[in-house]
Coordinates of C-alpha atoms and ligand atoms in Angstrom, one line a residue:
X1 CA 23.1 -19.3 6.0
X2 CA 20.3 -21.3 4.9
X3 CA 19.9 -23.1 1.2
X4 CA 16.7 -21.4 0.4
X5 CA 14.3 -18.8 1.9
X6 CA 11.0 -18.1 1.0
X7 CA 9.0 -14.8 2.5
X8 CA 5.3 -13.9 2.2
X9 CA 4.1 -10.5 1.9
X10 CA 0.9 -9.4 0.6
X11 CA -0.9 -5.9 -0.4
X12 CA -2.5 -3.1 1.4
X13 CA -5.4 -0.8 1.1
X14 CA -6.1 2.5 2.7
X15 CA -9.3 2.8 4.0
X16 CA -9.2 6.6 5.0
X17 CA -6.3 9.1 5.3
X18 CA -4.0 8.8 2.1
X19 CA -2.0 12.2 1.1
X20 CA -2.9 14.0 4.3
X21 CA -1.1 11.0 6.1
X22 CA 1.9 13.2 5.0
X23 CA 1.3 16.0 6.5
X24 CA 0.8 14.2 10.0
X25 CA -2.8 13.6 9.7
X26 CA -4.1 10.5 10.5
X27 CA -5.3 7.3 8.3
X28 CA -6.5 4.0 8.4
X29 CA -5.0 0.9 6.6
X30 CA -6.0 -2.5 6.4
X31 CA -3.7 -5.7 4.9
X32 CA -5.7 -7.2 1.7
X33 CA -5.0 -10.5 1.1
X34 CA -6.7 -11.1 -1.9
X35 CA -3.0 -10.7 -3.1
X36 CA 0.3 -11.3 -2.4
X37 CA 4.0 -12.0 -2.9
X38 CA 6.7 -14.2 -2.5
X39 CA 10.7 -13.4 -2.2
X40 CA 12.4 -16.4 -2.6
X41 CA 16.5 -16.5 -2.0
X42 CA 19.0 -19.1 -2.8
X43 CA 23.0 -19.3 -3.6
X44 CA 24.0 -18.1 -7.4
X45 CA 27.1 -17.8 -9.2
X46 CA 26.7 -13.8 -10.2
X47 CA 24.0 -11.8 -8.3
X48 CA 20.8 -12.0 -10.1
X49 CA 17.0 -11.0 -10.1
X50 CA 14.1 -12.2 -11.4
X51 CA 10.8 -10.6 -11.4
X52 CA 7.7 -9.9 -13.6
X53 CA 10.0 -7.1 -15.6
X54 CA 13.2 -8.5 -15.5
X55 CA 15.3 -11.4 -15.6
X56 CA 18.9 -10.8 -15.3
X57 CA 22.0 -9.5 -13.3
X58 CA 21.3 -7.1 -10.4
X59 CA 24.3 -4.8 -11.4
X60 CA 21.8 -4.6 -14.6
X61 CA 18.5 -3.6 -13.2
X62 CA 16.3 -1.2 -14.9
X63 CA 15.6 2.1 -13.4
X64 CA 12.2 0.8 -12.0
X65 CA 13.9 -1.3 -10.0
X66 CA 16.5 0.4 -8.4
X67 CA 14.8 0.8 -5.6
X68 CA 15.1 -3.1 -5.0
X69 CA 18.7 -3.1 -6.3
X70 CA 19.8 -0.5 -4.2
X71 CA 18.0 -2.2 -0.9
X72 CA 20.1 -5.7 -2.2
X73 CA 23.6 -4.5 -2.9
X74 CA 23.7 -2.3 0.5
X75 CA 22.8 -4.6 2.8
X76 CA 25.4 -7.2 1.4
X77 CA 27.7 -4.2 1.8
X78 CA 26.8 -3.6 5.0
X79 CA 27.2 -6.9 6.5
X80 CA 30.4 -7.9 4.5
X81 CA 28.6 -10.6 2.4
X82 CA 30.9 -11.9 -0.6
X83 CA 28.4 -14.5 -1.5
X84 CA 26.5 -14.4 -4.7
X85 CA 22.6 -14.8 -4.4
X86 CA 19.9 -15.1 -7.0
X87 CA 16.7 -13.0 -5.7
X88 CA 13.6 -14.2 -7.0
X89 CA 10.3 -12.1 -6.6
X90 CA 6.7 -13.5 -7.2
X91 CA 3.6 -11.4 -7.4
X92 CA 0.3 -11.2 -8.6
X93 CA -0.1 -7.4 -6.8
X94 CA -0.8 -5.1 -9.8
X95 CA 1.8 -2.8 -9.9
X96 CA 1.7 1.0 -9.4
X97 CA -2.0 1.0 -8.5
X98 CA -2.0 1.7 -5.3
X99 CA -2.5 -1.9 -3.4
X100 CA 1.4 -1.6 -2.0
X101 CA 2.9 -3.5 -4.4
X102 CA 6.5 -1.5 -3.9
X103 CA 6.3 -1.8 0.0
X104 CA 5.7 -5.7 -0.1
X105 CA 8.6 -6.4 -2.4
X106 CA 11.0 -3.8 -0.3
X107 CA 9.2 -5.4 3.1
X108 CA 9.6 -9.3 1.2
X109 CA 13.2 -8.9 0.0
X110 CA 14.4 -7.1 3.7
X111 CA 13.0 -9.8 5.6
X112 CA 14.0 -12.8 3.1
X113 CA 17.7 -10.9 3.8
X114 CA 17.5 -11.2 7.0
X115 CA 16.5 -14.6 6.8
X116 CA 18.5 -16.3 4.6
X117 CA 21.8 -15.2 6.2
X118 CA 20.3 -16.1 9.7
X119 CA 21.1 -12.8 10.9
X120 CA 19.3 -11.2 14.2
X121 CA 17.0 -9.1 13.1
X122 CA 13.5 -7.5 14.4
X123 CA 10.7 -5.7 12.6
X124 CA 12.4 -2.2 13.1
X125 CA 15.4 -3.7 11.5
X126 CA 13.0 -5.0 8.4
X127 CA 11.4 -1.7 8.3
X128 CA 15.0 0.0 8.0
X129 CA 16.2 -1.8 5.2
X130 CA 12.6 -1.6 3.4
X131 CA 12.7 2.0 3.7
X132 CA 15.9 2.5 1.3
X133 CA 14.3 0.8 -1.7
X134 CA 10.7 2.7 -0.5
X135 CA 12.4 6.4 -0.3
X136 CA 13.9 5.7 -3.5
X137 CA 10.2 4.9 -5.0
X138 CA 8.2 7.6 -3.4
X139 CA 10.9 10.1 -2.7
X140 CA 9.5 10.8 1.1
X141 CA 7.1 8.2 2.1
X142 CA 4.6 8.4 5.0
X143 CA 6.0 5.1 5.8
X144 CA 2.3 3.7 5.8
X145 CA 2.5 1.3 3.4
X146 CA 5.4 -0.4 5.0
X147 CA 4.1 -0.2 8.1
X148 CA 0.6 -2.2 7.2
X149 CA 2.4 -4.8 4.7
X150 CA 5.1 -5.3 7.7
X151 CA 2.6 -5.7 10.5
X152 CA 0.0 -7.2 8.4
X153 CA -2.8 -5.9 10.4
X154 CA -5.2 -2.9 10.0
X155 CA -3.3 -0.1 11.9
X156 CA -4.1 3.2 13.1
X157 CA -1.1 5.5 11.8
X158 CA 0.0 8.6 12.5
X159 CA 3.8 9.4 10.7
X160 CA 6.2 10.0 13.2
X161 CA 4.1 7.9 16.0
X162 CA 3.8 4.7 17.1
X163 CA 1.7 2.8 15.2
X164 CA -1.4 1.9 16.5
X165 CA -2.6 -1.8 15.9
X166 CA -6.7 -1.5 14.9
X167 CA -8.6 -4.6 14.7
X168 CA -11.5 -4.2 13.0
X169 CA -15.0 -6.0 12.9
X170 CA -17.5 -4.3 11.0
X171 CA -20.7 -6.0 9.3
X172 CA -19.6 -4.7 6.0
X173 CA -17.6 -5.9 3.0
X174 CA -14.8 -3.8 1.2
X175 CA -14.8 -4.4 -2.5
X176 CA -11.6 -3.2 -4.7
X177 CA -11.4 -2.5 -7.9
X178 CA -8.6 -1.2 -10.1
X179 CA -8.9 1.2 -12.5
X180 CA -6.3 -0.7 -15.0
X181 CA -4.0 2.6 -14.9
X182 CA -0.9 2.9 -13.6
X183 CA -1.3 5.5 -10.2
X184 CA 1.3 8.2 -10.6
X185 CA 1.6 8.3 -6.2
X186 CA 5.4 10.4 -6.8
X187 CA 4.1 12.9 -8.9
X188 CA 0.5 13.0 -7.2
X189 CA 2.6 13.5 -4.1
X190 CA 4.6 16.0 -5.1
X191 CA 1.7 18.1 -7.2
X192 CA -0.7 18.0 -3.9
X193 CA 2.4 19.6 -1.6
X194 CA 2.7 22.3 -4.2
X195 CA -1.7 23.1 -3.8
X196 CA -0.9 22.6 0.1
X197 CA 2.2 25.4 -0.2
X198 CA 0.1 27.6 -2.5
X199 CA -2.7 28.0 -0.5
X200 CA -4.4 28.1 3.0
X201 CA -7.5 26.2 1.5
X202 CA -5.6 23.4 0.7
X203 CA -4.1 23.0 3.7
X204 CA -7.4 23.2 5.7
X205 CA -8.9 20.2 3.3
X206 CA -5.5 18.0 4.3
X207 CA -6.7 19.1 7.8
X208 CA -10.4 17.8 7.0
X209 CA -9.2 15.1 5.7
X210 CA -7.3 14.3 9.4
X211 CA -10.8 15.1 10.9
X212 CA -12.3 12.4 9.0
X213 CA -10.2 9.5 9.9
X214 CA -10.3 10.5 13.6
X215 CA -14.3 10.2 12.8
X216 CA -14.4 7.2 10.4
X217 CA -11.9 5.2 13.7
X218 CA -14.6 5.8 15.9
X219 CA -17.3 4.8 13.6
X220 CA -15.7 1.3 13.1
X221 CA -15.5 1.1 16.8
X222 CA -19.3 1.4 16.9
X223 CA -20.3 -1.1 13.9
X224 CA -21.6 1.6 11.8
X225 CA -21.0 0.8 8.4
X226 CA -23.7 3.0 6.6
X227 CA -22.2 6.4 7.8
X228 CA -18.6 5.2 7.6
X229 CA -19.8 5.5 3.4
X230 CA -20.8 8.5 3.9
X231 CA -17.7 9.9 5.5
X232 CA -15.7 8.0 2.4
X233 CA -17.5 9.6 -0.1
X234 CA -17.0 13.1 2.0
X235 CA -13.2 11.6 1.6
X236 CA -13.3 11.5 -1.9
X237 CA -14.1 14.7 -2.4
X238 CA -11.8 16.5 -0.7
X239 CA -9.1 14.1 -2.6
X240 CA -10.3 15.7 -5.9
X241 CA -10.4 18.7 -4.4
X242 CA -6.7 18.1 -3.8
X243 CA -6.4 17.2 -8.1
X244 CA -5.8 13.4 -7.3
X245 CA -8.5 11.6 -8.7
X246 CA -9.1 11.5 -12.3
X247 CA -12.5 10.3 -14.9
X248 CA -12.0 6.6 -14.3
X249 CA -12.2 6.7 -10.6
X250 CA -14.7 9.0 -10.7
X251 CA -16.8 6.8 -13.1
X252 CA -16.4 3.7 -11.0
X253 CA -17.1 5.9 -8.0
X254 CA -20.1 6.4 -9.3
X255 CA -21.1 2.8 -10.7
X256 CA -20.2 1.5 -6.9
X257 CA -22.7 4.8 -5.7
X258 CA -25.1 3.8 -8.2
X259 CA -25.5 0.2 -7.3
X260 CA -26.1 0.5 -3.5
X261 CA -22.6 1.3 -2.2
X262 CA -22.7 3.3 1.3
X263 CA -19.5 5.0 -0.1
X264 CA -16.9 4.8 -2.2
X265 CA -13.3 6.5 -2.5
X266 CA -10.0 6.4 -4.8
X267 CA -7.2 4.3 -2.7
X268 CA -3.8 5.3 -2.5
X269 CA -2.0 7.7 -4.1
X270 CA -4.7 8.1 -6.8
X271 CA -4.8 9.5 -10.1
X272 CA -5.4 5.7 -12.0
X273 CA -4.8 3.1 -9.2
X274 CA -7.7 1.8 -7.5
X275 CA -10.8 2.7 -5.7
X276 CA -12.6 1.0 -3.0
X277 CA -16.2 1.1 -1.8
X278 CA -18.4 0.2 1.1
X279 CA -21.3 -2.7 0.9
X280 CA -23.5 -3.3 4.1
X281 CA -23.7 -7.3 2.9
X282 CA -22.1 -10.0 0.5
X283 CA -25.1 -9.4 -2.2
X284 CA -24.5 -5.8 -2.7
X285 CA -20.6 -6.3 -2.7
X286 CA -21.6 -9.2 -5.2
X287 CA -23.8 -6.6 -7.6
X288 CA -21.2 -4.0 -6.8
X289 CA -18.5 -6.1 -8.2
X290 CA -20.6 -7.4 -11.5
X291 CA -21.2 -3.4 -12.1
X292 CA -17.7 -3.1 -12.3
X293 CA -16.9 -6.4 -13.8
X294 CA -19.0 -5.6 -16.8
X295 CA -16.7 -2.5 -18.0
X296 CA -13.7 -4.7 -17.5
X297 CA -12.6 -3.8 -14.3
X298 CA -10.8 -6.6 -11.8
X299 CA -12.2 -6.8 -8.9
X300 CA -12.0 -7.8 -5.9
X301 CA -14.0 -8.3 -2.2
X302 CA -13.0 -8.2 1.4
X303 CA -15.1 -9.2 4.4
X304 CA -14.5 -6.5 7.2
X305 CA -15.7 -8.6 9.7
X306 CA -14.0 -10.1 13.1
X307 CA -10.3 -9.3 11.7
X308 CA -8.4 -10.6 14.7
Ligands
LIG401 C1 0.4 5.9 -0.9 O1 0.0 4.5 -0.7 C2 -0.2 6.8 0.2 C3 0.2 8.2 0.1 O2 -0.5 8.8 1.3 C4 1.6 8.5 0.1 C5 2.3 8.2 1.5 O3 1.6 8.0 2.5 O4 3.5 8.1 1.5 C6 -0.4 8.9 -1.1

């Protein structure tokens, strides 16, 4: 056992592929480091957590976090563990909006486990133990989110597969931007498998959806930024089509659009959360960003280029 761990984890964004990832489609996610957090662990008299929403014992947690508590008091369980730790989280990734926040503290607080007990452990093992707290989040996760903040590299997913590790190097940047509302990715989730169930038409947009991340992955292969837009705007639509992006997005959609964008698309579970769009170079992303900026948005930019 060590006296004190620290582990790093940091956001995610989805470039392409979010709810139809569900249903065994494919999608594209990248690591964003723009922000992150840290799990620090040492020895404590009672167990205890701190984080942004609470301070106090574990036993204690509010229902927001039981995901985390859960994920804590089973893996002392299961490894027989009688001593008493004080679990500190760290993070400056806005919460419920779409960026991972859930999957980096379940990913962060697995592998800072792992860590500061010095037991064996490999990234399957991390990705076990990050899944309780995540299932009891999202109900029945694609397991995307864990999978990008745990690699922390683009990736090529496909639920159920291997993932696929997907360097990208596009001459483009990726700007982010939260809407300031909380994303609702449970109920969003749950409200798009209910359209899917009802009808045939919602199924065959989930299946377009599939069709446009196969497309989009080769486009990034070839450097071609401006129709990779197009295809996210294509994207969008068939979210919305799927009742999962709401005025806000669309309004900042069409700010991005508006000043230059090649494309822009909700992120993530939608419905609040965040969106992203597509600049060919750093002065568009820059007059993208101010757009945004000037109705109060944070925001945030990403260079897609030579990710190694
Ligand atoms: C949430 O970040 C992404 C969704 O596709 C849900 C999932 O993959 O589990 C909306």
């Amino acid at each position: 056992m060590k006296n004190k761990v620290l582990s790093n984890t940091f956001s995610k964004i989805i470039l392409i592929g979010e709810h139809s990832v569900v249903y065994g489609e494919p999608a594209i996610a990248i690591p964003f480091h723009g922000t992150s957090l840290e799990v620090s662990i040492k020895k404590c008299d009672k167990n205890h957590l701190t984080c942004k929403f609470f301070d106090g014992r574990l036993e204690e947690t509010s229902e927001d976090l039981f995901g985390i508590k859960t994920l804590i008091e089973k893996f002392l369980e299961f490894y027989k563990i009688k001593e008493k730790i004080c679990v500190k989280i760290d993070s400056d990734i806005p919460n419920e909006r779409g960026m991972g926040s859930s999957a980096a503290s379940s990913v962060g607080v697995a592998r800072a486990l792992f860590e500061y007990f010095e037991i064996s452990h490999d990234s399957n093992d991390i990705m076990e133990w990050a899944n309780i707290s995540e299932k009891i989040i999202h109900g029945n996760p694609s397991g995307i989110d864990v999978n990008v903040v745990l690699h922390d590299k683009s990736i090529y997913y496909i639920k159920g597969q291997e993932i696929q590790l997907f360097p990208i190097n596009l001459d483009a940047y990726l700007i982010i931007a939260d809407t300031g509302i909380k994303g609702k990715t449970k109920e969003a989730v749950a409200d798009v498998r209910k359209l899917v169930e009802s009808d045939e038409i919602y199924e065959n947009y989930v299946k377009e959806l599939g069709i446009l991340s196969q497309n989009a992955k080769k486009l990034i292969e070839n450097n071609q930024p401006a129709k990779l837009g197009k295809i996210m705007n294509q994207a969008h639509n068939l979210l919305s089509k799927l009742s999962v992006s709401d005025d806000e997005l669309d309004k900042m959609i069409d700010i991005s659009r508006g000043n230059g964008a090649l494309g822009a698309k909700l992120t993530g579970g939608g419905r609040g959360g965040c969106m992203i769009a597509l600049a060919e170079n750093i002065e568009n992303a820059n007059k993208i960003k101010d757009s945004l900026e000037k109705i109060g948005k944070n925001v945030w930019i990403s260079s897609l280029k030579n990710e190694e």
